Coordinates of C-alpha atoms in Angstrom, one line a residue:
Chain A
X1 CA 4.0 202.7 169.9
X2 CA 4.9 200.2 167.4
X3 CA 8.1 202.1 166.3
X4 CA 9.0 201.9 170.6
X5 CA 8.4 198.3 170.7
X6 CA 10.6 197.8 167.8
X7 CA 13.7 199.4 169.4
X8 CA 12.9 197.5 172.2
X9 CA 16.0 195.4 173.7
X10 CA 14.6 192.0 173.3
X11 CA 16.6 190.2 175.3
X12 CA 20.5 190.0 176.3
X13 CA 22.5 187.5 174.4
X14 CA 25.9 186.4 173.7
X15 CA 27.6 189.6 172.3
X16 CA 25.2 192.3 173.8
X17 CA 21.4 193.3 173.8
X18 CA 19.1 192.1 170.7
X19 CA 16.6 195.1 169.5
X20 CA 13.9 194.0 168.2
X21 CA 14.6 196.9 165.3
X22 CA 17.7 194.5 164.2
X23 CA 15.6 191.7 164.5
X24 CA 12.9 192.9 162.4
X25 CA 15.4 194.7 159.9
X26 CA 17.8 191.4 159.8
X27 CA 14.9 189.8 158.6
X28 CA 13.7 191.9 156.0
X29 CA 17.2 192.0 154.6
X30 CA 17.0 188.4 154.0
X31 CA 13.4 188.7 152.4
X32 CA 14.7 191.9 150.2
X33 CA 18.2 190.4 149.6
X34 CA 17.1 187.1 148.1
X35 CA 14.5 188.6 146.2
X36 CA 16.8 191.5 144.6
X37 CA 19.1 188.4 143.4
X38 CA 16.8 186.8 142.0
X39 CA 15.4 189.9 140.2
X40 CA 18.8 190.7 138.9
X41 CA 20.0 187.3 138.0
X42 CA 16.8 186.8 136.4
X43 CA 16.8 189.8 134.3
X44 CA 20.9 188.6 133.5
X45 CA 19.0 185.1 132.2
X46 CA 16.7 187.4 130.1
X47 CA 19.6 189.2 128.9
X48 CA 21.5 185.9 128.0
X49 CA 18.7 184.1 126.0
X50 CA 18.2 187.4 123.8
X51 CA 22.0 187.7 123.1
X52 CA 22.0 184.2 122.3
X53 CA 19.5 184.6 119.8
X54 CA 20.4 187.4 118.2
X55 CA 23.7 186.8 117.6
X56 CA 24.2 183.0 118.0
X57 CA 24.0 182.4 113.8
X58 CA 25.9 185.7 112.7
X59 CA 29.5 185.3 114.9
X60 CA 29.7 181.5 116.7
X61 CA 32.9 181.1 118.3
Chain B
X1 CA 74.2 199.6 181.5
X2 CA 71.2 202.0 181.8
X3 CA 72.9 203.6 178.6
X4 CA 71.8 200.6 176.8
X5 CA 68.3 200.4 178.1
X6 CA 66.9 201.4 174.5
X7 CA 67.9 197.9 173.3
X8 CA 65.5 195.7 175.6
X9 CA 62.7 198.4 175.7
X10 CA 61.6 196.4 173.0
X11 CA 61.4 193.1 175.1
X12 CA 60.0 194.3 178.3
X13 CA 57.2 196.7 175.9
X14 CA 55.9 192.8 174.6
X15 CA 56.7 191.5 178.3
X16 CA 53.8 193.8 179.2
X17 CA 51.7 193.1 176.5
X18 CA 51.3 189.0 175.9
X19 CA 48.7 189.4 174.1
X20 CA 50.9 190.8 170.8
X21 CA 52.5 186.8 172.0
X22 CA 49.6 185.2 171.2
X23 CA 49.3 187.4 167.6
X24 CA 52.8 186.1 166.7
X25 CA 51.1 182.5 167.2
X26 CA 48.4 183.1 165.1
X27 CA 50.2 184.4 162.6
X28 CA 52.9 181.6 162.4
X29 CA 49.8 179.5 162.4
X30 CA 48.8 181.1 159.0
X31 CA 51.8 180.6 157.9
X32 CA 52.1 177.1 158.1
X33 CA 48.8 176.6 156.8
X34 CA 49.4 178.2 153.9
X35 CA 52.9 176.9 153.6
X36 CA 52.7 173.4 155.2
X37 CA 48.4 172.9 154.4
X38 CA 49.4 174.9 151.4
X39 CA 45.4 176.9 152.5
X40 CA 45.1 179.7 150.2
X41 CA 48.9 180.6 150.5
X42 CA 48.8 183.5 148.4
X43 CA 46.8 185.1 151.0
X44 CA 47.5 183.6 154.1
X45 CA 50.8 184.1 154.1
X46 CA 50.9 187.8 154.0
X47 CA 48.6 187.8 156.8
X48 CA 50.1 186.0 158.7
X49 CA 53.3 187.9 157.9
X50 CA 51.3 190.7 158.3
X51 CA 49.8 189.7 161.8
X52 CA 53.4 189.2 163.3
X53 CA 54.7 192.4 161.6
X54 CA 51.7 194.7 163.1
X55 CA 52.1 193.5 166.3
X56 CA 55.8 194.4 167.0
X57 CA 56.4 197.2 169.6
X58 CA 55.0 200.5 168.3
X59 CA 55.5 202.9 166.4
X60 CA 56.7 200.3 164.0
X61 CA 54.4 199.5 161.0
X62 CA 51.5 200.7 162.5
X63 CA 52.3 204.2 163.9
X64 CA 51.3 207.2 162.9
X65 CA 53.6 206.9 159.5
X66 CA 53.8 203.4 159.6
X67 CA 53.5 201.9 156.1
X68 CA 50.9 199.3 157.0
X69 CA 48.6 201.9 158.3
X70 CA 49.2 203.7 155.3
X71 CA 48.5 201.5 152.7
X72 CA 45.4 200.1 155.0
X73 CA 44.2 203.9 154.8
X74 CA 45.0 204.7 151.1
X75 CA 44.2 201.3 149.6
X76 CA 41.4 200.0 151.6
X77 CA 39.3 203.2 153.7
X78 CA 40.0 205.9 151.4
X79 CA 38.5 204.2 147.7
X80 CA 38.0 200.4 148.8
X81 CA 40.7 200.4 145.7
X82 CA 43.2 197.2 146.6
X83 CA 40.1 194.3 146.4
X84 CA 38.8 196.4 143.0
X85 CA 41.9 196.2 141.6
X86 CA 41.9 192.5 141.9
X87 CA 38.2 192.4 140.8
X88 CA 39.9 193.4 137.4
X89 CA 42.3 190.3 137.4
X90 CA 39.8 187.8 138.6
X91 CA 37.4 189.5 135.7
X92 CA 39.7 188.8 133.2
X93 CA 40.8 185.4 134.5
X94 CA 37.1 184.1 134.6
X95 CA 35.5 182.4 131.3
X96 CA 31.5 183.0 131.4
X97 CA 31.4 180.9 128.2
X98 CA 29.5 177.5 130.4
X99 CA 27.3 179.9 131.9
X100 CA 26.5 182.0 129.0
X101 CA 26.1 178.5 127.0
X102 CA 23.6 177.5 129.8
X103 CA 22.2 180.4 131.4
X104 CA 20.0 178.5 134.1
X105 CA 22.5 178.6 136.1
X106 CA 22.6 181.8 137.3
X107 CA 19.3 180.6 139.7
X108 CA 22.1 178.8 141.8
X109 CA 24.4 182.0 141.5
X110 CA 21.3 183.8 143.5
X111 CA 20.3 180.6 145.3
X112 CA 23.2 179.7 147.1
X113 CA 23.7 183.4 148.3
X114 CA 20.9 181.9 150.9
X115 CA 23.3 181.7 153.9
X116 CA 24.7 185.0 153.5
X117 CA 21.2 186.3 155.0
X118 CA 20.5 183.6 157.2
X119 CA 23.9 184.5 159.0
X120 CA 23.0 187.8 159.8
X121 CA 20.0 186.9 161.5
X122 CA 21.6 184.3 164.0
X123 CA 24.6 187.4 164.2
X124 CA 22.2 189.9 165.1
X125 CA 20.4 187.0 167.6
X126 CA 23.9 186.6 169.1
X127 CA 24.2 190.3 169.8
X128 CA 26.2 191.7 166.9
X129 CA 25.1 195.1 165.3
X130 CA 23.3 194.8 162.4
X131 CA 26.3 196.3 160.3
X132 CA 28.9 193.8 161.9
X133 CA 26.4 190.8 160.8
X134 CA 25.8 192.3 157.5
X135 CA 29.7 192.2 157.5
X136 CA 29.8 188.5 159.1
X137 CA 27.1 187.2 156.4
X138 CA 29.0 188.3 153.3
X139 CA 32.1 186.2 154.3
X140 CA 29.3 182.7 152.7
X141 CA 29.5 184.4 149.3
X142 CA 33.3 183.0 149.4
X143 CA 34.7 186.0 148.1
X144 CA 37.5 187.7 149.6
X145 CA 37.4 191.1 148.0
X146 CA 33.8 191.4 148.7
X147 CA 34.2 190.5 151.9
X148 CA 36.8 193.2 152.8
X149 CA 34.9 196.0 150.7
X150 CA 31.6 195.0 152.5
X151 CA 33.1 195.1 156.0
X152 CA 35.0 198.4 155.2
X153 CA 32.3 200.2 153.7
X154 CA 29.9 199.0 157.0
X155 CA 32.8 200.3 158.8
X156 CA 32.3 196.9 160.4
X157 CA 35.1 196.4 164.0
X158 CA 35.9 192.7 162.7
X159 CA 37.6 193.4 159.0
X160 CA 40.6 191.5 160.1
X161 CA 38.6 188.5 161.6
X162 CA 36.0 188.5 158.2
X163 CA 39.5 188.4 155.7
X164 CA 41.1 185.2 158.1
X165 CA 37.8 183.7 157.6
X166 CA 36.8 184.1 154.2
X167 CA 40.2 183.4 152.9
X168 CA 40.7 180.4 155.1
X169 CA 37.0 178.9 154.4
X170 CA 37.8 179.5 150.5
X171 CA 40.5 177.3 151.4
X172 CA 38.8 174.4 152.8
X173 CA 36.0 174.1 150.6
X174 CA 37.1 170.6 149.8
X175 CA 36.2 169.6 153.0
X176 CA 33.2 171.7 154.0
X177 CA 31.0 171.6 151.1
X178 CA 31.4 167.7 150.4
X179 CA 30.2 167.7 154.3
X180 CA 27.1 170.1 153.8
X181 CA 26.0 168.2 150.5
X182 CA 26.1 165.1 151.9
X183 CA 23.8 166.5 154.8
X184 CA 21.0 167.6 152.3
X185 CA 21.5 165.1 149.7
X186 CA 20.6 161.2 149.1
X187 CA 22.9 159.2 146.9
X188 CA 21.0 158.4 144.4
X189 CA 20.0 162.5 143.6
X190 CA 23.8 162.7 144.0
X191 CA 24.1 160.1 141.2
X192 CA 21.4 161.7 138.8
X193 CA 23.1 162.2 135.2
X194 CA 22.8 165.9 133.4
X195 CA 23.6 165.3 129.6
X196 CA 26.4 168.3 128.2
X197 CA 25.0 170.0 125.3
X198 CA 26.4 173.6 125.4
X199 CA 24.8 175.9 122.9
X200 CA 27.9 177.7 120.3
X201 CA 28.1 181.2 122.3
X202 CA 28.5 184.3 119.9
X203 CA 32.0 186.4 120.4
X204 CA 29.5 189.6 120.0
X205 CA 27.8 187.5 123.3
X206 CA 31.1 187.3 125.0
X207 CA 31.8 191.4 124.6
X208 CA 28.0 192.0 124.9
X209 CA 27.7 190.5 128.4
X210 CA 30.3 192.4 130.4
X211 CA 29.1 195.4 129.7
X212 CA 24.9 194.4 129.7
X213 CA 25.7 192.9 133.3
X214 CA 27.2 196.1 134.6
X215 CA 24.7 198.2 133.0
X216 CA 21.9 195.9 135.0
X217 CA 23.9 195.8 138.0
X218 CA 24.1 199.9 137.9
X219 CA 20.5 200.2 137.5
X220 CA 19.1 197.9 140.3
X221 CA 21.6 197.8 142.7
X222 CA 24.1 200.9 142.3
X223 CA 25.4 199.6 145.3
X224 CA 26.8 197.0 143.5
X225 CA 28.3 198.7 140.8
X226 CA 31.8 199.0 142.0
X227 CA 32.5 195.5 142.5
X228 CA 30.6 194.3 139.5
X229 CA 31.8 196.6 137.0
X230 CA 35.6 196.1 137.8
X231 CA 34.2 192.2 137.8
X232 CA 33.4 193.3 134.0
X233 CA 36.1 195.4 133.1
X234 CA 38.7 192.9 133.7
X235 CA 36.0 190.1 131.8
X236 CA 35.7 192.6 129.2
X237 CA 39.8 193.1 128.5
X238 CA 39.7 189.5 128.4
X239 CA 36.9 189.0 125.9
X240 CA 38.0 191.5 123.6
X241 CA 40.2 189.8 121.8
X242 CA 42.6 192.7 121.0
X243 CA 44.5 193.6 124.6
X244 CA 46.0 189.7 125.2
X245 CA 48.4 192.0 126.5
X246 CA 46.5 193.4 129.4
X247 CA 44.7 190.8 129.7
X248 CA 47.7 189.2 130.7
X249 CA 48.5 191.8 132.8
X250 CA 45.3 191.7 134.8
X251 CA 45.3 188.0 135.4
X252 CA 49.0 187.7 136.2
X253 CA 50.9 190.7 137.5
X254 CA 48.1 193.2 138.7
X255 CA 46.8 190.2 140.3
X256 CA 49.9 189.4 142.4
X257 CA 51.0 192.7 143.5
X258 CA 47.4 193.7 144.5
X259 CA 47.4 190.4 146.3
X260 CA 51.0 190.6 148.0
X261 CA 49.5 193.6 149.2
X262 CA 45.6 193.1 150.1
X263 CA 47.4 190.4 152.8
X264 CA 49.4 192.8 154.5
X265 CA 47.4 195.4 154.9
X266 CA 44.6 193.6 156.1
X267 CA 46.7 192.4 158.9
X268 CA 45.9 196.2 159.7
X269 CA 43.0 195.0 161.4
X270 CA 45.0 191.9 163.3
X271 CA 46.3 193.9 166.1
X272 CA 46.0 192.2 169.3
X273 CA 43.5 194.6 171.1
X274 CA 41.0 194.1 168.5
X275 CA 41.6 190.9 167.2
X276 CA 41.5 188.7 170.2
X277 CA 38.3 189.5 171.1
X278 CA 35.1 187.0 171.8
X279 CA 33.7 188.6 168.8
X280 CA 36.6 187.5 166.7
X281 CA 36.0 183.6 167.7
X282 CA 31.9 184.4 166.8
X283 CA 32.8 185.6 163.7
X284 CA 34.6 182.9 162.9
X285 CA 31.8 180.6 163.9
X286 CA 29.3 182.3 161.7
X287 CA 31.4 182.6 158.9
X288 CA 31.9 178.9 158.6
X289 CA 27.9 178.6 159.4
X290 CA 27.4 181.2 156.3
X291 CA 29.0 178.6 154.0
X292 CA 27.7 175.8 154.7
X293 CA 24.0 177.0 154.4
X294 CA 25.5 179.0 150.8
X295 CA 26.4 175.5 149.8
X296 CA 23.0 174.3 151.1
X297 CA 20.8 176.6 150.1
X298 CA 22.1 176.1 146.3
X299 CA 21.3 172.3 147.1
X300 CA 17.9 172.7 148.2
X301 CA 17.2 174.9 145.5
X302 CA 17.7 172.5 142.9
X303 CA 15.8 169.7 144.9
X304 CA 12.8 172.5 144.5
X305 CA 13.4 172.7 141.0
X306 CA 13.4 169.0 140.5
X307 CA 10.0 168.7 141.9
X308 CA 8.9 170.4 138.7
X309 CA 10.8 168.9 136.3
X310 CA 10.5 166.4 133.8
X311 CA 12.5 163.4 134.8
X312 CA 15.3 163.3 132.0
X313 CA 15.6 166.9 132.6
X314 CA 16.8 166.8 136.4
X315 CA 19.3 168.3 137.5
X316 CA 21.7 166.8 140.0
X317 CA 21.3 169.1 143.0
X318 CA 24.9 168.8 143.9
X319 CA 25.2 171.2 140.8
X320 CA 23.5 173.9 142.9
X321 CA 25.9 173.7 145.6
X322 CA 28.6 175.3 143.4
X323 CA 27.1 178.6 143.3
X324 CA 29.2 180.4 145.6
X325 CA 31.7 182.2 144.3
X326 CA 35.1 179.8 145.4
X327 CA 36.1 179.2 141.4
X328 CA 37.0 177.1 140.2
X329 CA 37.6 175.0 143.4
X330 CA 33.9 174.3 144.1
X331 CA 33.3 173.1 140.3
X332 CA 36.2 170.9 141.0
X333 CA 34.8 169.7 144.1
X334 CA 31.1 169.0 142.8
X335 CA 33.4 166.8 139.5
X336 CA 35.1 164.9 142.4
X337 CA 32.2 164.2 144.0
X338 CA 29.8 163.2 141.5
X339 CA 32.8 160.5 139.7
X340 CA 32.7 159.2 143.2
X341 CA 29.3 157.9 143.6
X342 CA 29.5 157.6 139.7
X343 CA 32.4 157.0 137.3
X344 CA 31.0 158.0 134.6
X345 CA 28.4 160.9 135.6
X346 CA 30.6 164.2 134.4
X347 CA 29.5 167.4 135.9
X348 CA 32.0 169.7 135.5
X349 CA 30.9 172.0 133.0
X350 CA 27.4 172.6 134.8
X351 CA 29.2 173.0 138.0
X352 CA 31.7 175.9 136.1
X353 CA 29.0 177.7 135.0
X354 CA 26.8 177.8 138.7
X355 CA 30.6 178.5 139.6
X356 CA 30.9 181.2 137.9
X357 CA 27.1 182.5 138.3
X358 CA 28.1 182.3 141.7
X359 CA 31.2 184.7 141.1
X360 CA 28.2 187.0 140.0
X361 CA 25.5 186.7 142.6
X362 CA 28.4 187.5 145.1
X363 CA 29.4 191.0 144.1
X364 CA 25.5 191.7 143.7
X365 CA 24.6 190.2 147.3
X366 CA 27.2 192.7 148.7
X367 CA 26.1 194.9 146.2
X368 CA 22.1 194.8 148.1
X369 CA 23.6 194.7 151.2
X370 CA 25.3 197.6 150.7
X371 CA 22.3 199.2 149.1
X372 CA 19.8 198.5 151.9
X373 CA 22.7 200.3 154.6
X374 CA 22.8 203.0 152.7
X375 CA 18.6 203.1 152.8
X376 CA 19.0 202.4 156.3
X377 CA 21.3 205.4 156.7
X378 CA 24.4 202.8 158.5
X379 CA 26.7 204.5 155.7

């Protein structure tokens, strides 16, 4: 019932019908997408620091 | 007469369809504004070229063995391989020595990917299918290759309409994003000071990173992996230190011919029947709203961060701002901005490195994008 409601066209708009599955799925993409930048960039940082400090007194440019 | 009749089927073939007329418009229009505006001209201008040239009478460039359809088919459906290939030049053209000396910065790199999202929700509230707003939101990350590979790959109807507008915003960034600071910021955060103190960054760093990044970038987001690692390739040539040659190569002539070409093929997409289309103004609405909330939601993002730092340690959220991936125009833009409300507050170098973090959180936002399609099974 809830995966029917879902496809559900939500209403008419500009370009064509809005289902609700978009909706629902645009949404998640943004909460997923933000977070899975964050993850990588902040797992880049981590990368960056450790570099930095392993090799920052051997070979400074 | 009648004889003769092959040499104005031409004429009365464009009589009957004005809207190729209107095409030829909109491609001198490009022209000029990359010639006269000087907008991006190395792009612009072989769309606009391109635009007029794909909609002459057919077969022309567009038939079945017409060269524009060709290389559109070869270079862009078939491997996604002419906005790689330029990946490797702007890899090798970028420095990541401010970032890498002041590695914070990559939290605007991810921040200020914000309106890339945001976009596909009001495009899928408009009516769009989910993979033409996926398509529509990439064109905030400011990055025309990643634009075109993310709309090709979604098999997206509006690839022609998302190049036009990613190319032309990256052109006006020294008029939007002033506009969109100045919405979210007061003057006196735009005046805070950020002392310079890079750290020495290691060579071994330099070559380490490149290669660290795309291994990251293969793991969580495979997605991604394409764009990024050509990203790193070409970063990689550069940082080594032994191929000045190709490094060369990469930044200058690769570069160019890929770009001479990436115009003109994209003007593929620019034929009349599906470029003037209500979709094709809508897209160009909400690519213009996916860079302004980029810029903004960089901006914000630092504002957050300043609630929890120390006050000698803000940082000026203009800085944030410049994590979209237009280098080095929006570092140049955030300098500019930041000597105007103060002559002696110097941000350039922070702004290069969220510039070039930006550059990174680009290729990985199309990168997820791409990833969650695929989950979704769009491709």
């Amino acid at each position: 019932m809830m995966q029917l409601n879902a496809m559900a066209v939500l209403f008419k708009s500009l370009m064509g019908d809005v289902s609700g599955a978009d909706v629902s799925k645009s949404f998640e993409l943004m909460g997923k997408g933000m977070l899975g930048i964050f993850i990588v960039m902040v797992l880049i940082y981590g990368v960056i620091v450790m570099l930095n400090k392993s090799t920052g007194s051997k070979n400074t440019k | 007469m009648s004889e003769f009749s092959f040499l104005t089927n031409g004429v009365q073939f464009m009589a009957q369809n004005p809207k190729m007329l209107v095409m030829w418009g909109i491609g001198a229009l490009l022209i000029w504004l990359a010639i006269g505006k000087d907008f991006e001209p190395a792009l612009l201008l072989p769309m606009g070229f391109g635009a007029i040239l794909v909609n002459l009478p057919l077969p022309g460039v567009v038939g079945d063995a017409g060269i524009v359809k060709w290389l559109f088919e070869k270079g862009i459906v078939a491997s996604e391989a002419f906005p790689l290939l330029l990946f490797v030049g702007i890899g090798a053209m970028i420095d990541f020595g401010p970032l890498l000396s002041n590695p914070r910065m990559l939290l605007f790199g991810g921040a200020a990917q914000f309106g890339i999202f945001l976009t596909v929700v009001l495009a899928v509230l408009l009516g769009f299918p989910l993979k033409d707003a996926m398509a529509a939101g990439v064109i905030g990350a400011a990055d025309g290759p990643t634009s075109i590979l993310v709309s090709q790959v979604l098999h997206s109807n509006y690839i022609g309409a998302i190049a036009v507008a990613a190319y032309s915003y990256m052109a006006l960034v020294p008029i939007i994003q002033p506009a969109a600071i100045r919405l979210v910021t007061t003057k006196h955060e735009r005046m805070i000071h950020m002392p310079y103190n890079p750290k020495a960054v290691s060579k071994t760093t330099k070559i380490l990173f490149p290669i660290i990044v795309t291994l990251i970038a293969g793991l969580v987001a495979p997605d991604s992996v394409a764009l990024v690692g050509f990203l790193m390739f070409g970063n990689l040539i550069r940082e080594s230190g032994k191929l000045e040659g190709l490094s060369q190569t990469a930044q200058g002539p690769l570069a160019n011919l890929i770009t001479i070409f990436l115009g003109i093929t994209i003007a593929y997409q620019m034929r009349a029947e599906q470029f003037l289309t209500l979709g094709t103004l809508m897209i160009m609405a909400l690519g213009l709203f996916a860079f302004v909330f980029d810029t903004i939601g960089g901006v914000v993002f630092a504002k957050i961060l300043n609630l929890f730092l120390p006050k000698d340690k803000k940082i000026n959220p203009m800085v944030g701002g410049a994590g979209i991936s237009a280098f080095p125009m929006s570092a140049r833009v955030i300098q500019k901005m930041a000597l105007k409300e103060d002559n002696q507050n110097h941000l350039l170098m922070h702004a290069v490195g969220a510039n070039v973090a930006g550059q990174v959180g680009s290729v990985v936002a199309g990168g997820i994008i791409l990833n969650l399609a695929r989950i979704w099974g769009m491709i």
